[in-house]
Amino acid sequence: MVLLWVFTKNASLSRHALAITARHVYLEPNVLAQVSIYIRGEMLDPDALSDLLQIEPTKINRKGERRSALAHIDARYMTHTWVYSIKSDHSGVSDLALQVLSSFRDKHINVRALDGVDDAFLDIFYCEIPASGNVGESLEFSLDSQVIRVAAEMGLSIAVSACNSRE
């Protein structure tokens, strides 16, 4: 598994991020990509956030709620988390990220500056099922400069995880 964290706190880091993701690779049928915006905070009110953004979240985890329905597991969420996600097996990663960000962009909101927000990031997950014998080869995709710019304007860091698997 390959894990890459790219943070967009200033323009110089954004240019660096572009340099390491300079190639265009489009998704094929053996690929799964999911792009999400995660907004977290101990004092976050997820329902008020949904009302403010006028966006229905994909998932909400509430502080203190059980993380598992299994009776023998009593793990609980330590913070409130509001999530909006889109999955795809056919579009480019940058296109998918822009689709997620466009839901927020017109609102001109710096998400990280909202009341109760402790952390906010754009999460990009990319998984590829390679041809037989190619497990372990590098996975590549690009992030358009617009993705990085819009994420930075919204106060979002960018987290990227990628894997290849036989199944």
mmCIF file of C-alpha atoms in Angstrom:
data_model
loop_
_atom_site.group_PDB
_atom_site.id
_atom_site.type_symbol
_atom_site.label_atom_id
_atom_site.label_comp_id
_atom_site.label_asym_id
_atom_site.label_seq_id
_atom_site.Cartn_x
_atom_site.Cartn_y
_atom_site.Cartn_z
ATOM 1 C CA MET A 1 0.000 0.000 0.000
ATOM 2 C CA VAL A 2 1.256 3.459 -0.920
ATOM 3 C CA LEU A 3 0.268 6.455 1.224
ATOM 4 C CA LEU A 4 0.994 10.032 0.180
ATOM 5 C CA TRP A 5 -0.023 13.143 2.130
ATOM 6 C CA VAL A 6 -0.038 16.466 0.292
ATOM 7 C CA PHE A 7 -0.927 19.611 2.215
ATOM 8 C CA THR A 8 -1.975 22.814 0.469
ATOM 9 C CA LYS A 9 -1.298 25.444 3.093
ATOM 10 C CA ASN A 10 0.552 27.766 0.722
ATOM 11 C CA ALA A 11 1.237 28.221 -2.966
ATOM 12 C CA SER A 12 4.774 26.808 -2.852
ATOM 13 C CA LEU A 13 3.511 23.493 -1.536
ATOM 14 C CA SER A 14 0.830 23.476 -4.209
ATOM 15 C CA ARG A 15 3.437 23.874 -6.953
ATOM 16 C CA HIS A 16 5.453 21.043 -5.384
ATOM 17 C CA ALA A 17 2.359 18.837 -5.312
ATOM 18 C CA LEU A 18 1.828 19.471 -9.011
ATOM 19 C CA ALA A 19 5.385 18.496 -9.792
ATOM 20 C CA ILE A 20 4.988 15.067 -8.215
ATOM 21 C CA THR A 21 1.656 14.356 -9.940
ATOM 22 C CA ALA A 22 2.377 15.681 -13.390
ATOM 23 C CA ARG A 23 1.006 12.836 -15.570
ATOM 24 C CA HIS A 24 -2.584 12.397 -16.732
ATOM 25 C CA VAL A 25 -3.910 8.886 -16.150
ATOM 26 C CA TYR A 26 -7.598 8.212 -16.600
ATOM 27 C CA LEU A 27 -9.479 5.542 -14.755
ATOM 28 C CA GLU A 28 -10.229 2.262 -16.435
ATOM 29 C CA PRO A 29 -12.911 -0.299 -15.501
ATOM 30 C CA ASN A 30 -10.540 -2.009 -13.030
ATOM 31 C CA VAL A 31 -10.231 1.142 -10.910
ATOM 32 C CA LEU A 32 -12.147 2.550 -7.977
ATOM 33 C CA ALA A 33 -11.738 6.173 -6.952
ATOM 34 C CA GLN A 34 -13.508 7.940 -4.117
ATOM 35 C CA VAL A 35 -13.167 11.624 -3.347
ATOM 36 C CA SER A 36 -14.555 12.966 -0.084
ATOM 37 C CA ILE A 37 -14.580 16.114 1.979
ATOM 38 C CA TYR A 38 -14.152 15.384 5.673
ATOM 39 C CA ILE A 39 -15.023 18.060 8.226
ATOM 40 C CA ARG A 40 -14.277 17.206 11.867
ATOM 41 C CA GLY A 41 -14.615 18.895 15.218
ATOM 42 C CA GLU A 42 -15.346 18.120 18.841
ATOM 43 C CA MET A 43 -17.751 21.077 18.991
ATOM 44 C CA LEU A 44 -19.003 20.703 15.403
ATOM 45 C CA ASP A 45 -22.773 20.620 14.912
ATOM 46 C CA PRO A 46 -23.170 18.374 11.830
ATOM 47 C CA ASP A 47 -26.835 19.293 11.335
ATOM 48 C CA ALA A 48 -26.097 23.031 11.455
ATOM 49 C CA LEU A 49 -23.225 22.472 9.016
ATOM 50 C CA SER A 50 -25.563 20.671 6.585
ATOM 51 C CA ASP A 51 -28.019 23.578 6.844
ATOM 52 C CA LEU A 52 -25.278 26.177 6.298
ATOM 53 C CA LEU A 53 -23.773 24.371 3.310
ATOM 54 C CA GLN A 54 -27.155 23.270 1.943
ATOM 55 C CA ILE A 55 -25.551 19.924 1.164
ATOM 56 C CA GLU A 56 -26.780 16.529 2.298
ATOM 57 C CA PRO A 57 -23.774 14.639 3.705
ATOM 58 C CA THR A 58 -22.981 11.106 2.638
ATOM 59 C CA LYS A 59 -22.272 10.181 6.240
ATOM 60 C CA ILE A 60 -22.221 11.736 9.712
ATOM 61 C CA ASN A 61 -20.384 10.253 12.681
ATOM 62 C CA ARG A 62 -21.430 11.797 15.974
ATOM 63 C CA LYS A 63 -19.128 12.071 18.971
ATOM 64 C CA GLY A 64 -19.936 9.347 21.494
ATOM 65 C CA GLU A 65 -21.849 7.115 19.055
ATOM 66 C CA ARG A 66 -20.765 3.513 18.724
ATOM 67 C CA ARG A 67 -18.452 2.806 15.804
ATOM 68 C CA SER A 68 -19.649 -0.768 15.431
ATOM 69 C CA ALA A 69 -23.015 -2.506 15.643
ATOM 70 C CA LEU A 70 -21.322 -5.593 17.097
ATOM 71 C CA ALA A 71 -22.307 -6.026 20.743
ATOM 72 C CA HIS A 72 -18.812 -7.038 21.919
ATOM 73 C CA ILE A 73 -17.169 -3.907 20.465
ATOM 74 C CA ASP A 74 -17.710 -0.678 22.384
ATOM 75 C CA ALA A 75 -15.492 1.687 20.370
ATOM 76 C CA ARG A 76 -17.006 5.160 20.093
ATOM 77 C CA TYR A 77 -16.354 8.158 17.854
ATOM 78 C CA MET A 78 -14.114 10.717 19.549
ATOM 79 C CA THR A 79 -15.307 13.667 17.489
ATOM 80 C CA HIS A 80 -18.103 14.721 15.140
ATOM 81 C CA THR A 81 -17.357 14.050 11.473
ATOM 82 C CA TRP A 82 -19.330 15.305 8.472
ATOM 83 C CA VAL A 83 -18.513 13.567 5.162
ATOM 84 C CA TYR A 84 -19.520 14.192 1.556
ATOM 85 C CA SER A 85 -18.261 11.555 -0.941
ATOM 86 C CA ILE A 86 -18.501 10.583 -4.599
ATOM 87 C CA LYS A 87 -17.235 7.269 -6.016
ATOM 88 C CA SER A 88 -16.361 6.457 -9.606
ATOM 89 C CA ASP A 89 -14.898 3.689 -11.695
ATOM 90 C CA HIS A 90 -14.718 5.609 -14.951
ATOM 91 C CA SER A 91 -13.794 9.296 -14.581
ATOM 92 C CA GLY A 92 -10.453 10.972 -13.964
ATOM 93 C CA VAL A 93 -9.428 11.651 -10.369
ATOM 94 C CA SER A 94 -9.139 15.404 -10.974
ATOM 95 C CA ASP A 95 -12.581 15.477 -12.583
ATOM 96 C CA LEU A 96 -14.041 13.615 -9.611
ATOM 97 C CA ALA A 97 -12.322 15.968 -7.142
ATOM 98 C CA LEU A 98 -13.617 19.017 -9.031
ATOM 99 C CA GLN A 99 -17.108 17.528 -8.959
ATOM 100 C CA VAL A 100 -16.945 17.230 -5.152
ATOM 101 C CA LEU A 101 -15.406 20.675 -4.702
ATOM 102 C CA SER A 102 -17.914 22.344 -7.035
ATOM 103 C CA SER A 103 -20.687 21.494 -4.572
ATOM 104 C CA PHE A 104 -18.963 23.809 -2.067
ATOM 105 C CA ARG A 105 -17.162 26.345 -4.243
ATOM 106 C CA ASP A 106 -20.144 28.551 -5.080
ATOM 107 C CA LYS A 107 -20.710 29.114 -1.377
ATOM 108 C CA HIS A 108 -17.318 30.900 -1.016
ATOM 109 C CA ILE A 109 -16.723 29.339 2.396
ATOM 110 C CA ASN A 110 -13.391 28.665 4.062
ATOM 111 C CA VAL A 111 -14.494 25.420 5.697
ATOM 112 C CA ARG A 112 -11.639 25.349 8.207
ATOM 113 C CA ALA A 113 -12.708 28.781 9.552
ATOM 114 C CA LEU A 114 -16.264 27.668 10.434
ATOM 115 C CA ASP A 115 -17.317 27.417 14.093
ATOM 116 C CA GLY A 116 -16.523 24.061 15.625
ATOM 117 C CA VAL A 117 -14.232 22.864 12.813
ATOM 118 C CA ASP A 118 -10.944 21.381 14.044
ATOM 119 C CA ASP A 119 -9.912 19.683 10.793
ATOM 120 C CA ALA A 120 -11.091 19.698 7.178
ATOM 121 C CA PHE A 121 -9.585 17.923 4.194
ATOM 122 C CA LEU A 122 -10.176 16.603 0.708
ATOM 123 C CA ASP A 123 -9.590 12.847 0.808
ATOM 124 C CA ILE A 124 -8.687 11.048 -2.407
ATOM 125 C CA PHE A 125 -8.722 7.245 -2.396
ATOM 126 C CA TYR A 126 -7.562 5.424 -5.529
ATOM 127 C CA CYS A 127 -7.488 1.644 -5.900
ATOM 128 C CA GLU A 128 -6.522 -0.311 -8.998
ATOM 129 C CA ILE A 129 -6.820 -4.010 -9.726
ATOM 130 C CA PRO A 130 -3.817 -4.528 -12.017
ATOM 131 C CA ALA A 131 -3.354 -7.110 -14.721
ATOM 132 C CA SER A 132 -2.046 -10.449 -13.468
ATOM 133 C CA GLY A 133 1.587 -10.241 -12.438
ATOM 134 C CA ASN A 134 1.594 -6.444 -12.100
ATOM 135 C CA VAL A 135 0.811 -6.193 -8.382
ATOM 136 C CA GLY A 136 3.322 -3.853 -6.781
ATOM 137 C CA GLU A 137 3.731 -1.571 -9.796
ATOM 138 C CA SER A 138 3.346 2.140 -9.184
ATOM 139 C CA LEU A 139 -0.061 3.786 -9.399
ATOM 140 C CA GLU A 140 -0.260 7.201 -10.967
ATOM 141 C CA PHE A 141 -2.886 9.877 -11.431
ATOM 142 C CA SER A 142 -2.787 13.629 -11.609
ATOM 143 C CA LEU A 143 -4.427 16.451 -9.719
ATOM 144 C CA ASP A 144 -5.205 19.447 -11.857
ATOM 145 C CA SER A 145 -3.895 22.760 -10.494
ATOM 146 C CA GLN A 146 -7.508 23.914 -10.161
ATOM 147 C CA VAL A 147 -8.182 21.117 -7.628
ATOM 148 C CA ILE A 148 -5.270 22.223 -5.481
ATOM 149 C CA ARG A 149 -6.173 25.924 -5.769
ATOM 150 C CA VAL A 150 -9.857 25.420 -4.892
ATOM 151 C CA ALA A 151 -9.006 23.113 -1.983
ATOM 152 C CA ALA A 152 -6.587 25.723 -0.619
ATOM 153 C CA GLU A 153 -9.184 28.517 -1.008
ATOM 154 C CA MET A 154 -11.604 26.404 1.026
ATOM 155 C CA GLY A 155 -9.002 25.782 3.740
ATOM 156 C CA LEU A 156 -8.768 22.082 2.904
ATOM 157 C CA SER A 157 -5.661 19.944 3.160
ATOM 158 C CA ILE A 158 -5.413 17.120 0.636
ATOM 159 C CA ALA A 159 -4.945 13.514 1.766
ATOM 160 C CA VAL A 160 -4.214 10.889 -0.879
ATOM 161 C CA SER A 161 -4.110 7.130 -0.432
ATOM 162 C CA ALA A 162 -3.604 4.603 -3.201
ATOM 163 C CA CYS A 163 -3.364 0.846 -3.400
ATOM 164 C CA ASN A 164 -3.331 -1.944 -5.905
ATOM 165 C CA SER A 165 -4.852 -5.260 -5.170
ATOM 166 C CA ARG A 166 -5.641 -8.551 -6.823
ATOM 167 C CA GLU A 167 -9.275 -8.197 -5.698
#
